[in-house]
Amino acid sequence: MSSPPATHRRVYRRDASKPNTLTLTTEPLPGLGDTTTTTTPSLPPHALLLRLHAISLNYRDINILRGTNPWDTLATGIPCSDAAGIVIATGSAVTRFSVGDRVAPILDQKSVTGKEQEREWLGGEVEGVLATHVVFDEEKVVGIPGELTFAEASVLPCAGVTAWSALAVNGEVGAGKVVLIQGTGGVSLLVLRLALAAGCRVIITSSSDAKLEKVRQIAGKYADLVETINYNTTPKWEDEAVRLNGVKGVDIVIENGGTSSLLQSIAATAKRGIVSQVGYLGKQDTRDLDGLVSALIDKTVTLRGINVGSRLEFEALNQIGF
């Protein structure tokens, strides 16, 4: 997308009359007030004007476009939540950032500390980032690591923070821990990289031997810390995970299936282990949860719902080094 005048932006919006359709338009930048008499943005005091350099897609973005997302969305809203760019202008009272800083927005615009009781997810119930320029309050963005390209940093707001939140449970992740990861999607692969960097052993499942071989390649020098299970050829993958960890069970499960796999995940977990419920990619049927309460009690498992994460968690992720 080519650059617009200083008071306007190029932006994609969902078309409410045409499913699976986006419309490219030029429109005034939000929050600038009357721009008819000036070409210089007049930003709110704590606002940042960002020129975006990279935008990444998530599974959620496809769900929203298809109308299968379970949460409310703006009918003609701007899609996408994950982006990285540069601050090109600041409001008069901004203190956290300066022009030229490389930044990314937080996905949940209400979640700064993680204790907030409301949500505002970019690209869903509020406008997203599929645009040349966006305006955010300085409290709703974070600096991005200098060693990452814009494209690399653009995957962090949703997939990156979700992976970190699912893995770094109260600082318990570290060398010697065993992490079971379901699947090879974006969150799963980021968990893989983070877990290996922390010195964890990893067991990862997939229905594809080719994908599992790719996982070993991604692990690189850490490949000896990775075990793989094809759940098509090993339907009782939870038993295999326990066997691979000396019949003890794993410390943390990254659970992506939902009702179809949750009981198996608990069975794969060691006593006092943690199941981080990240997704619901499998067929959802509450009948699959028969015995859930007794399984939780028997294993003394902590079952945690993962709702991406807060700005503070994003900042903690950025401190680990990539």
mmCIF file of C-alpha atoms in Angstrom:
data_model
loop_
_atom_site.group_PDB
_atom_site.id
_atom_site.type_symbol
_atom_site.label_atom_id
_atom_site.label_comp_id
_atom_site.label_asym_id
_atom_site.label_seq_id
_atom_site.Cartn_x
_atom_site.Cartn_y
_atom_site.Cartn_z
ATOM 1 C CA MET A 1 0.000 0.000 0.000
ATOM 2 C CA SER A 2 1.403 3.404 -0.955
ATOM 3 C CA SER A 3 1.694 6.156 1.646
ATOM 4 C CA PRO A 4 -1.281 8.552 1.952
ATOM 5 C CA PRO A 5 -1.158 12.253 2.868
ATOM 6 C CA ALA A 6 -0.277 12.967 6.523
ATOM 7 C CA THR A 7 -3.937 13.217 7.506
ATOM 8 C CA HIS A 8 -5.128 10.066 5.689
ATOM 9 C CA ARG A 9 -4.379 6.372 5.442
ATOM 10 C CA ARG A 10 -4.961 3.415 3.154
ATOM 11 C CA VAL A 11 -6.968 0.751 4.951
ATOM 12 C CA TYR A 12 -8.761 -2.550 4.364
ATOM 13 C CA ARG A 13 -12.232 -3.015 5.862
ATOM 14 C CA ARG A 14 -14.588 -5.968 5.993
ATOM 15 C CA ASP A 15 -17.547 -5.691 3.647
ATOM 16 C CA ALA A 16 -20.715 -6.541 5.599
ATOM 17 C CA SER A 17 -22.647 -7.196 2.368
ATOM 18 C CA LYS A 18 -20.086 -9.621 0.918
ATOM 19 C CA PRO A 19 -18.809 -12.496 3.110
ATOM 20 C CA ASN A 20 -15.066 -13.191 2.919
ATOM 21 C CA THR A 21 -14.485 -9.819 1.265
ATOM 22 C CA LEU A 22 -12.232 -6.884 2.131
ATOM 23 C CA THR A 23 -12.452 -3.414 0.581
ATOM 24 C CA LEU A 24 -9.409 -1.145 0.196
ATOM 25 C CA THR A 25 -10.157 2.541 0.835
ATOM 26 C CA THR A 26 -8.496 5.833 1.737
ATOM 27 C CA GLU A 27 -9.863 7.536 4.830
ATOM 28 C CA PRO A 28 -8.932 10.204 7.410
ATOM 29 C CA LEU A 29 -6.682 9.128 10.231
ATOM 30 C CA PRO A 30 -8.658 8.583 13.457
ATOM 31 C CA GLY A 31 -8.447 10.971 16.392
ATOM 32 C CA LEU A 32 -7.110 14.031 14.533
ATOM 33 C CA GLY A 33 -10.189 16.201 14.741
ATOM 34 C CA ASP A 34 -10.714 18.709 11.892
ATOM 35 C CA THR A 35 -8.039 18.076 9.258
ATOM 36 C CA THR A 36 -9.512 20.260 6.524
ATOM 37 C CA THR A 37 -7.224 23.195 7.244
ATOM 38 C CA THR A 38 -3.900 21.460 7.912
ATOM 39 C CA THR A 39 -1.688 18.641 6.626
ATOM 40 C CA THR A 40 0.007 18.210 10.007
ATOM 41 C CA PRO A 41 -1.653 15.690 12.357
ATOM 42 C CA SER A 42 -2.905 17.124 15.641
ATOM 43 C CA LEU A 43 -2.793 14.059 17.867
ATOM 44 C CA PRO A 44 -4.462 13.643 21.258
ATOM 45 C CA PRO A 45 -1.968 14.350 24.100
ATOM 46 C CA HIS A 46 -1.002 10.701 24.804
ATOM 47 C CA ALA A 47 -1.400 9.331 21.270
ATOM 48 C CA LEU A 48 1.162 7.859 18.879
ATOM 49 C CA LEU A 49 0.903 7.871 15.099
ATOM 50 C CA LEU A 50 2.508 4.705 13.697
ATOM 51 C CA ARG A 51 3.580 3.898 10.145
ATOM 52 C CA LEU A 52 3.200 0.131 9.925
ATOM 53 C CA HIS A 53 5.898 -1.919 8.208
ATOM 54 C CA ALA A 54 4.594 -5.476 8.727
ATOM 55 C CA ILE A 55 1.253 -7.098 9.548
ATOM 56 C CA SER A 56 0.787 -10.794 10.317
ATOM 57 C CA LEU A 57 -2.269 -13.032 10.061
ATOM 58 C CA ASN A 58 -3.738 -15.315 12.720
ATOM 59 C CA TYR A 59 -6.253 -18.164 12.556
ATOM 60 C CA ARG A 60 -8.639 -15.809 14.373
ATOM 61 C CA ASP A 61 -8.570 -13.367 11.435
ATOM 62 C CA ILE A 62 -9.879 -16.070 9.090
ATOM 63 C CA ASN A 63 -12.593 -17.017 11.599
ATOM 64 C CA ILE A 64 -13.786 -13.417 11.787
ATOM 65 C CA LEU A 65 -13.858 -13.007 8.006
ATOM 66 C CA ARG A 66 -15.847 -16.232 7.641
ATOM 67 C CA GLY A 67 -18.272 -15.246 10.392
ATOM 68 C CA THR A 68 -17.299 -18.188 12.618
ATOM 69 C CA ASN A 69 -15.634 -16.200 15.402
ATOM 70 C CA PRO A 70 -17.538 -16.759 18.704
ATOM 71 C CA TRP A 71 -17.105 -13.142 19.899
ATOM 72 C CA ASP A 72 -18.690 -9.897 18.699
ATOM 73 C CA THR A 73 -16.946 -8.043 15.874
ATOM 74 C CA LEU A 74 -17.439 -4.789 13.988
ATOM 75 C CA ALA A 75 -19.325 -5.615 10.794
ATOM 76 C CA THR A 76 -17.246 -3.248 8.662
ATOM 77 C CA GLY A 77 -14.218 -3.183 10.938
ATOM 78 C CA ILE A 78 -10.536 -3.266 10.056
ATOM 79 C CA PRO A 79 -9.098 -6.805 10.331
ATOM 80 C CA CYS A 80 -5.916 -8.064 11.985
ATOM 81 C CA SER A 81 -4.357 -7.501 15.384
ATOM 82 C CA ASP A 82 -0.634 -8.118 14.887
ATOM 83 C CA ALA A 83 1.687 -5.506 13.434
ATOM 84 C CA ALA A 84 4.991 -3.708 13.861
ATOM 85 C CA GLY A 85 6.043 -0.256 12.763
ATOM 86 C CA ILE A 86 7.657 3.071 13.605
ATOM 87 C CA VAL A 87 6.411 6.055 15.611
ATOM 88 C CA ILE A 88 6.220 8.982 13.175
ATOM 89 C CA ALA A 89 4.421 11.513 15.402
ATOM 90 C CA THR A 90 3.506 11.890 19.075
ATOM 91 C CA GLY A 91 0.960 13.793 21.121
ATOM 92 C CA SER A 92 2.110 16.679 23.299
ATOM 93 C CA ALA A 93 2.116 14.671 26.567
ATOM 94 C CA VAL A 94 3.718 11.411 25.375
ATOM 95 C CA THR A 95 6.569 10.217 27.629
ATOM 96 C CA ARG A 96 6.997 6.486 26.883
ATOM 97 C CA PHE A 97 8.087 6.760 23.232
ATOM 98 C CA SER A 98 9.758 9.089 20.746
ATOM 99 C CA VAL A 99 9.585 9.569 16.997
ATOM 100 C CA GLY A 100 11.604 6.801 15.343
ATOM 101 C CA ASP A 101 10.956 4.137 17.983
ATOM 102 C CA ARG A 102 10.059 0.662 16.706
ATOM 103 C CA VAL A 103 6.855 -0.591 18.348
ATOM 104 C CA ALA A 104 3.951 -3.050 18.203
ATOM 105 C CA PRO A 105 0.420 -2.682 19.592
ATOM 106 C CA ILE A 106 -0.979 -4.974 22.269
ATOM 107 C CA LEU A 107 -3.801 -7.191 21.018
ATOM 108 C CA ASP A 108 -6.184 -6.651 23.951
ATOM 109 C CA GLN A 109 -6.322 -2.888 24.253
ATOM 110 C CA LYS A 110 -7.898 -3.146 27.717
ATOM 111 C CA SER A 111 -5.218 -5.473 29.128
ATOM 112 C CA VAL A 112 -2.279 -3.442 30.422
ATOM 113 C CA THR A 113 -1.726 -5.208 33.755
ATOM 114 C CA GLY A 114 -3.784 -8.327 33.065
ATOM 115 C CA LYS A 115 -6.199 -7.585 35.917
ATOM 116 C CA GLU A 116 -8.663 -5.567 33.848
ATOM 117 C CA GLN A 117 -12.164 -7.055 33.707
ATOM 118 C CA GLU A 118 -13.044 -5.972 30.149
ATOM 119 C CA ARG A 119 -11.582 -6.783 26.739
ATOM 120 C CA GLU A 120 -11.053 -4.915 23.455
ATOM 121 C CA TRP A 121 -9.349 -7.108 20.892
ATOM 122 C CA LEU A 122 -7.899 -5.438 17.823
ATOM 123 C CA GLY A 123 -9.559 -6.548 14.609
ATOM 124 C CA GLY A 124 -12.628 -7.747 16.490
ATOM 125 C CA GLU A 125 -14.755 -5.531 18.687
ATOM 126 C CA VAL A 126 -12.443 -2.584 17.924
ATOM 127 C CA GLU A 127 -10.626 -1.552 14.751
ATOM 128 C CA GLY A 128 -7.612 -3.611 13.726
ATOM 129 C CA VAL A 129 -4.313 -2.820 12.033
ATOM 130 C CA LEU A 130 -4.617 -3.718 8.333
ATOM 131 C CA ALA A 131 -3.710 -0.165 7.316
ATOM 132 C CA THR A 132 -0.749 2.004 6.385
ATOM 133 C CA HIS A 133 -1.080 4.104 9.563
ATOM 134 C CA VAL A 134 -2.700 3.615 12.967
ATOM 135 C CA VAL A 135 -3.127 5.759 16.072
ATOM 136 C CA PHE A 136 -2.755 4.279 19.571
ATOM 137 C CA ASP A 137 -2.512 5.566 23.117
ATOM 138 C CA GLU A 138 1.087 5.245 24.298
ATOM 139 C CA GLU A 139 -0.011 2.841 27.055
ATOM 140 C CA LYS A 140 -1.305 0.371 24.429
ATOM 141 C CA VAL A 141 1.956 -0.330 22.578
ATOM 142 C CA VAL A 142 5.334 -1.840 23.436
ATOM 143 C CA GLY A 143 8.835 -1.441 22.058
ATOM 144 C CA ILE A 144 10.020 -4.336 19.908
ATOM 145 C CA PRO A 145 13.391 -6.104 20.284
ATOM 146 C CA GLY A 146 16.107 -4.535 18.180
ATOM 147 C CA GLU A 147 17.360 -7.882 16.882
ATOM 148 C CA LEU A 148 14.027 -8.681 15.212
ATOM 149 C CA THR A 149 12.929 -7.516 11.773
ATOM 150 C CA PHE A 150 9.534 -5.856 11.477
ATOM 151 C CA ALA A 151 8.150 -9.072 9.977
ATOM 152 C CA GLU A 152 9.491 -11.158 12.866
ATOM 153 C CA ALA A 153 8.208 -8.712 15.489
ATOM 154 C CA SER A 154 4.773 -8.573 13.880
ATOM 155 C CA VAL A 155 3.961 -12.132 15.036
ATOM 156 C CA LEU A 156 4.433 -11.278 18.711
ATOM 157 C CA PRO A 157 1.219 -9.449 19.804
ATOM 158 C CA CYS A 158 -1.054 -12.504 19.514
ATOM 159 C CA ALA A 159 0.901 -15.718 18.866
ATOM 160 C CA GLY A 160 4.026 -14.614 20.724
ATOM 161 C CA VAL A 161 2.321 -13.335 23.858
ATOM 162 C CA THR A 162 -0.043 -16.335 23.881
ATOM 163 C CA ALA A 163 2.931 -18.700 23.738
ATOM 164 C CA TRP A 164 4.691 -16.838 26.531
ATOM 165 C CA SER A 165 1.591 -16.712 28.745
ATOM 166 C CA ALA A 166 0.938 -20.425 28.232
ATOM 167 C CA LEU A 167 4.523 -21.389 29.016
ATOM 168 C CA ALA A 168 5.863 -18.930 31.582
ATOM 169 C CA VAL A 169 3.487 -19.863 34.407
ATOM 170 C CA ASN A 170 4.522 -17.829 37.462
ATOM 171 C CA GLY A 171 8.146 -18.189 36.412
ATOM 172 C CA GLU A 172 7.990 -21.985 36.649
ATOM 173 C CA VAL A 173 9.370 -22.692 33.179
ATOM 174 C CA GLY A 174 13.068 -23.489 33.093
ATOM 175 C CA ALA A 175 15.788 -26.051 32.516
ATOM 176 C CA GLY A 176 14.673 -29.615 33.205
ATOM 177 C CA LYS A 177 10.956 -28.981 32.771
ATOM 178 C CA VAL A 178 9.085 -31.096 30.215
ATOM 179 C CA VAL A 179 6.556 -29.398 27.938
ATOM 180 C CA LEU A 180 4.003 -31.195 25.770
ATOM 181 C CA ILE A 181 2.873 -29.141 22.764
ATOM 182 C CA GLN A 182 -0.146 -30.048 20.664
ATOM 183 C CA GLY A 183 0.250 -29.378 16.950
ATOM 184 C CA THR A 184 2.602 -27.273 14.838
ATOM 185 C CA GLY A 185 0.682 -24.022 14.407
ATOM 186 C CA GLY A 186 2.057 -20.550 15.068
ATOM 187 C CA VAL A 187 1.574 -20.552 18.842
ATOM 188 C CA SER A 188 2.932 -24.093 19.137
ATOM 189 C CA LEU A 189 6.110 -23.275 17.210
ATOM 190 C CA LEU A 190 6.709 -20.162 19.287
ATOM 191 C CA VAL A 191 6.262 -22.236 22.461
ATOM 192 C CA LEU A 192 8.790 -24.681 20.995
ATOM 193 C CA ARG A 193 11.391 -21.950 20.486
ATOM 194 C CA LEU A 194 10.800 -20.384 23.908
ATOM 195 C CA ALA A 195 10.814 -23.712 25.747
ATOM 196 C CA LEU A 196 14.037 -24.886 24.102
ATOM 197 C CA ALA A 197 15.714 -21.541 24.787
ATOM 198 C CA ALA A 198 14.790 -21.993 28.471
ATOM 199 C CA GLY A 199 16.361 -25.454 28.548
ATOM 200 C CA CYS A 200 13.112 -27.436 28.624
ATOM 201 C CA ARG A 201 12.590 -30.830 27.058
ATOM 202 C CA VAL A 202 9.741 -30.796 24.540
ATOM 203 C CA ILE A 203 7.304 -33.437 23.318
ATOM 204 C CA ILE A 204 5.294 -32.266 20.306
ATOM 205 C CA THR A 205 2.355 -33.951 18.554
ATOM 206 C CA SER A 206 1.101 -33.799 14.982
ATOM 207 C CA SER A 207 -0.792 -35.927 12.466
ATOM 208 C CA SER A 208 2.018 -35.400 9.934
ATOM 209 C CA ASP A 209 5.445 -37.052 10.013
ATOM 210 C CA ALA A 210 6.643 -34.390 7.565
ATOM 211 C CA LYS A 211 5.667 -31.627 10.002
ATOM 212 C CA LEU A 212 7.346 -33.455 12.876
ATOM 213 C CA GLU A 213 10.529 -33.706 10.821
ATOM 214 C CA LYS A 214 10.284 -29.962 10.161
ATOM 215 C CA VAL A 215 10.023 -29.425 13.919
ATOM 216 C CA ARG A 216 13.329 -31.229 14.389
ATOM 217 C CA GLN A 217 14.900 -28.961 11.780
ATOM 218 C CA ILE A 218 13.533 -25.861 13.525
ATOM 219 C CA ALA A 219 14.943 -27.115 16.833
ATOM 220 C CA GLY A 220 18.407 -27.116 15.280
ATOM 221 C CA LYS A 221 21.087 -27.505 17.930
ATOM 222 C CA TYR A 222 18.380 -28.304 20.490
ATOM 223 C CA ALA A 223 17.016 -31.257 18.489
ATOM 224 C CA ASP A 224 18.181 -33.732 21.132
ATOM 225 C CA LEU A 225 15.716 -32.077 23.545
ATOM 226 C CA VAL A 226 12.734 -32.824 21.273
ATOM 227 C CA GLU A 227 10.556 -35.945 21.123
ATOM 228 C CA THR A 228 7.709 -36.281 18.602
ATOM 229 C CA ILE A 229 4.424 -38.228 18.484
ATOM 230 C CA ASN A 230 2.181 -38.784 15.476
ATOM 231 C CA TYR A 231 -1.275 -38.909 17.046
ATOM 232 C CA ASN A 232 -2.770 -40.645 14.002
ATOM 233 C CA THR A 233 -0.485 -43.630 14.328
ATOM 234 C CA THR A 234 -0.429 -43.350 18.138
ATOM 235 C CA PRO A 235 -4.018 -42.492 19.174
ATOM 236 C CA LYS A 236 -3.173 -42.954 22.871
ATOM 237 C CA TRP A 237 -0.575 -40.225 22.609
ATOM 238 C CA GLU A 238 -1.026 -39.323 26.274
ATOM 239 C CA ASP A 239 0.345 -42.732 27.291
ATOM 240 C CA GLU A 240 3.275 -42.310 24.927
ATOM 241 C CA ALA A 241 4.029 -38.875 26.399
ATOM 242 C CA VAL A 242 4.096 -40.367 29.892
ATOM 243 C CA ARG A 243 6.366 -43.176 28.692
ATOM 244 C CA LEU A 244 8.747 -40.731 27.013
ATOM 245 C CA ASN A 245 9.109 -38.898 30.322
ATOM 246 C CA GLY A 246 9.961 -41.959 32.394
ATOM 247 C CA VAL A 247 6.315 -42.764 33.237
ATOM 248 C CA LYS A 248 6.058 -39.566 35.253
ATOM 249 C CA GLY A 249 4.024 -37.319 32.979
ATOM 250 C CA VAL A 250 4.920 -33.835 31.758
ATOM 251 C CA ASP A 251 5.086 -30.548 33.654
ATOM 252 C CA ILE A 252 3.154 -28.313 31.237
ATOM 253 C CA VAL A 253 0.726 -29.144 28.411
ATOM 254 C CA ILE A 254 -0.045 -26.592 25.709
ATOM 255 C CA GLU A 255 -3.649 -27.652 24.991
ATOM 256 C CA ASN A 256 -5.002 -26.605 21.592
ATOM 257 C CA GLY A 257 -7.822 -29.076 20.905
ATOM 258 C CA GLY A 258 -10.464 -28.235 23.499
ATOM 259 C CA THR A 259 -13.046 -30.780 24.629
ATOM 260 C CA SER A 260 -11.807 -33.416 22.180
ATOM 261 C CA SER A 261 -8.347 -33.661 23.749
ATOM 262 C CA LEU A 262 -8.525 -32.099 27.223
ATOM 263 C CA LEU A 263 -8.878 -35.356 29.169
ATOM 264 C CA GLN A 264 -5.941 -36.846 27.271
ATOM 265 C CA SER A 265 -3.877 -33.762 28.111
ATOM 266 C CA ILE A 266 -4.657 -34.155 31.805
ATOM 267 C CA ALA A 267 -3.717 -37.838 31.591
ATOM 268 C CA ALA A 268 -0.370 -36.850 30.068
ATOM 269 C CA THR A 269 0.369 -34.404 32.900
ATOM 270 C CA ALA A 270 2.393 -35.197 36.004
ATOM 271 C CA LYS A 271 0.922 -34.708 39.473
ATOM 272 C CA ARG A 272 0.576 -30.983 40.180
ATOM 273 C CA GLY A 273 1.238 -30.270 36.522
ATOM 274 C CA ILE A 274 -0.264 -27.454 34.452
ATOM 275 C CA VAL A 275 -2.553 -27.553 31.430
ATOM 276 C CA SER A 276 -2.630 -24.256 29.526
ATOM 277 C CA GLN A 277 -5.836 -24.192 27.490
ATOM 278 C CA VAL A 278 -4.903 -22.130 24.455
ATOM 279 C CA GLY A 279 -7.317 -23.168 21.725
ATOM 280 C CA TYR A 280 -10.348 -25.132 20.639
ATOM 281 C CA LEU A 281 -9.307 -26.438 17.218
ATOM 282 C CA GLY A 282 -10.904 -29.865 17.621
ATOM 283 C CA LYS A 283 -14.581 -30.701 17.355
ATOM 284 C CA GLN A 284 -16.199 -29.358 20.525
ATOM 285 C CA ASP A 285 -18.572 -31.717 22.363
ATOM 286 C CA THR A 286 -19.200 -31.482 26.107
ATOM 287 C CA ARG A 287 -19.807 -35.234 26.206
ATOM 288 C CA ASP A 288 -16.055 -35.639 25.765
ATOM 289 C CA LEU A 289 -15.590 -34.072 29.218
ATOM 290 C CA ASP A 290 -17.161 -36.893 31.193
ATOM 291 C CA GLY A 291 -14.804 -37.498 34.118
ATOM 292 C CA LEU A 292 -13.125 -34.086 33.913
ATOM 293 C CA VAL A 293 -13.605 -33.097 37.558
ATOM 294 C CA SER A 294 -12.347 -36.405 38.935
ATOM 295 C CA ALA A 295 -9.349 -36.269 36.580
ATOM 296 C CA LEU A 296 -8.436 -32.761 37.764
ATOM 297 C CA ILE A 297 -8.721 -33.789 41.403
ATOM 298 C CA ASP A 298 -6.846 -37.057 40.937
ATOM 299 C CA LYS A 299 -3.918 -35.394 39.179
ATOM 300 C CA THR A 300 -4.056 -32.157 41.230
ATOM 301 C CA VAL A 301 -3.744 -30.432 37.872
ATOM 302 C CA THR A 302 -3.977 -26.663 37.372
ATOM 303 C CA LEU A 303 -6.112 -25.948 34.300
ATOM 304 C CA ARG A 304 -5.495 -22.413 33.033
ATOM 305 C CA GLY A 305 -7.382 -20.559 30.332
ATOM 306 C CA ILE A 306 -4.971 -18.548 28.149
ATOM 307 C CA ASN A 307 -6.414 -15.323 26.765
ATOM 308 C CA VAL A 308 -3.279 -14.017 24.997
ATOM 309 C CA GLY A 309 -1.784 -11.757 27.699
ATOM 310 C CA SER A 310 -1.264 -8.241 28.986
ATOM 311 C CA ARG A 311 1.113 -5.449 28.023
ATOM 312 C CA LEU A 312 3.258 -6.345 31.025
ATOM 313 C CA GLU A 313 3.531 -9.932 29.782
ATOM 314 C CA PHE A 314 4.404 -8.678 26.303
ATOM 315 C CA GLU A 315 7.191 -6.586 27.803
ATOM 316 C CA ALA A 316 8.426 -9.571 29.805
ATOM 317 C CA LEU A 317 8.533 -11.655 26.634
ATOM 318 C CA ASN A 318 10.617 -8.997 24.916
ATOM 319 C CA GLN A 319 13.193 -9.097 27.712
ATOM 320 C CA ILE A 320 14.216 -12.715 27.160
ATOM 321 C CA GLY A 321 16.162 -12.056 23.960
ATOM 322 C CA PHE A 322 15.613 -13.620 20.559
#
